[in-house]
Amino acid sequence: MKTGKTTPDIDSLIRLSALFDLSLDNLLLEGSDIVENIKKLKLLKSQKNTLLSVG
């Protein structure tokens, strides 16, 4: 099953960490604020899509 998910290459990760003045650890590690916020946003989007498809 295709999910449409991709992972960024290391060069992009390095650029993102520099752009947002974050360490790669903070950008990638499970439990970091950024990772947790991304998970919350994905969950909200999923819930919204579920509600739209039911309604």
Tab-separated table of C-alpha atoms in Angstrom:
chain	number	residue	atom	x	y	z
A	1	MET	CA	0.000	0.000	0.000
A	2	LYS	CA	1.364	3.420	-0.913
A	3	THR	CA	1.162	6.057	1.782
A	4	GLY	CA	2.661	8.992	-0.091
A	5	LYS	CA	5.239	9.347	2.668
A	6	THR	CA	8.865	10.024	1.871
A	7	THR	CA	11.961	10.692	3.903
A	8	PRO	CA	14.281	13.622	3.255
A	9	ASP	CA	17.863	13.025	2.221
A	10	ILE	CA	20.653	13.940	4.631
A	11	ASP	CA	21.543	17.148	2.765
A	12	SER	CA	17.974	18.408	3.188
A	13	LEU	CA	17.997	17.497	6.870
A	14	ILE	CA	21.222	19.420	7.397
A	15	ARG	CA	19.784	22.455	5.605
A	16	LEU	CA	16.590	22.294	7.660
A	17	SER	CA	18.523	22.049	10.916
A	18	ALA	CA	20.601	25.092	9.939
A	19	LEU	CA	17.558	27.059	8.754
A	20	PHE	CA	15.675	26.526	11.999
A	21	ASP	CA	18.808	26.616	14.174
A	22	LEU	CA	18.184	23.094	15.503
A	23	SER	CA	20.479	20.194	16.105
A	24	LEU	CA	19.837	17.103	14.021
A	25	ASP	CA	18.979	15.342	17.285
A	26	ASN	CA	16.189	17.826	17.997
A	27	LEU	CA	14.980	17.551	14.434
A	28	LEU	CA	14.892	13.761	14.265
A	29	LEU	CA	14.804	12.065	17.630
A	30	GLU	CA	11.663	10.475	18.939
A	31	GLY	CA	10.297	12.494	21.819
A	32	SER	CA	11.640	15.842	20.632
A	33	ASP	CA	9.159	18.710	20.547
A	34	ILE	CA	9.302	18.917	16.765
A	35	VAL	CA	8.667	15.207	16.242
A	36	GLU	CA	5.812	15.266	18.747
A	37	ASN	CA	4.233	18.316	17.069
A	38	ILE	CA	4.438	16.618	13.667
A	39	LYS	CA	2.734	13.542	15.117
A	40	LYS	CA	-0.048	15.691	16.573
A	41	LEU	CA	-0.587	17.460	13.255
A	42	LYS	CA	-0.739	14.133	11.408
A	43	LEU	CA	-3.252	12.789	13.916
A	44	LEU	CA	-5.454	15.874	13.584
A	45	LYS	CA	-5.312	15.659	9.788
A	46	SER	CA	-6.201	11.973	9.916
A	47	GLN	CA	-9.143	12.645	12.225
A	48	LYS	CA	-10.351	15.446	9.965
A	49	ASN	CA	-10.157	13.192	6.902
A	50	THR	CA	-12.072	10.472	8.761
A	51	LEU	CA	-14.814	12.906	9.727
A	52	LEU	CA	-15.086	14.182	6.166
A	53	SER	CA	-15.335	10.693	4.701
A	54	VAL	CA	-17.994	9.650	7.240
A	55	GLY	CA	-20.073	12.782	6.787
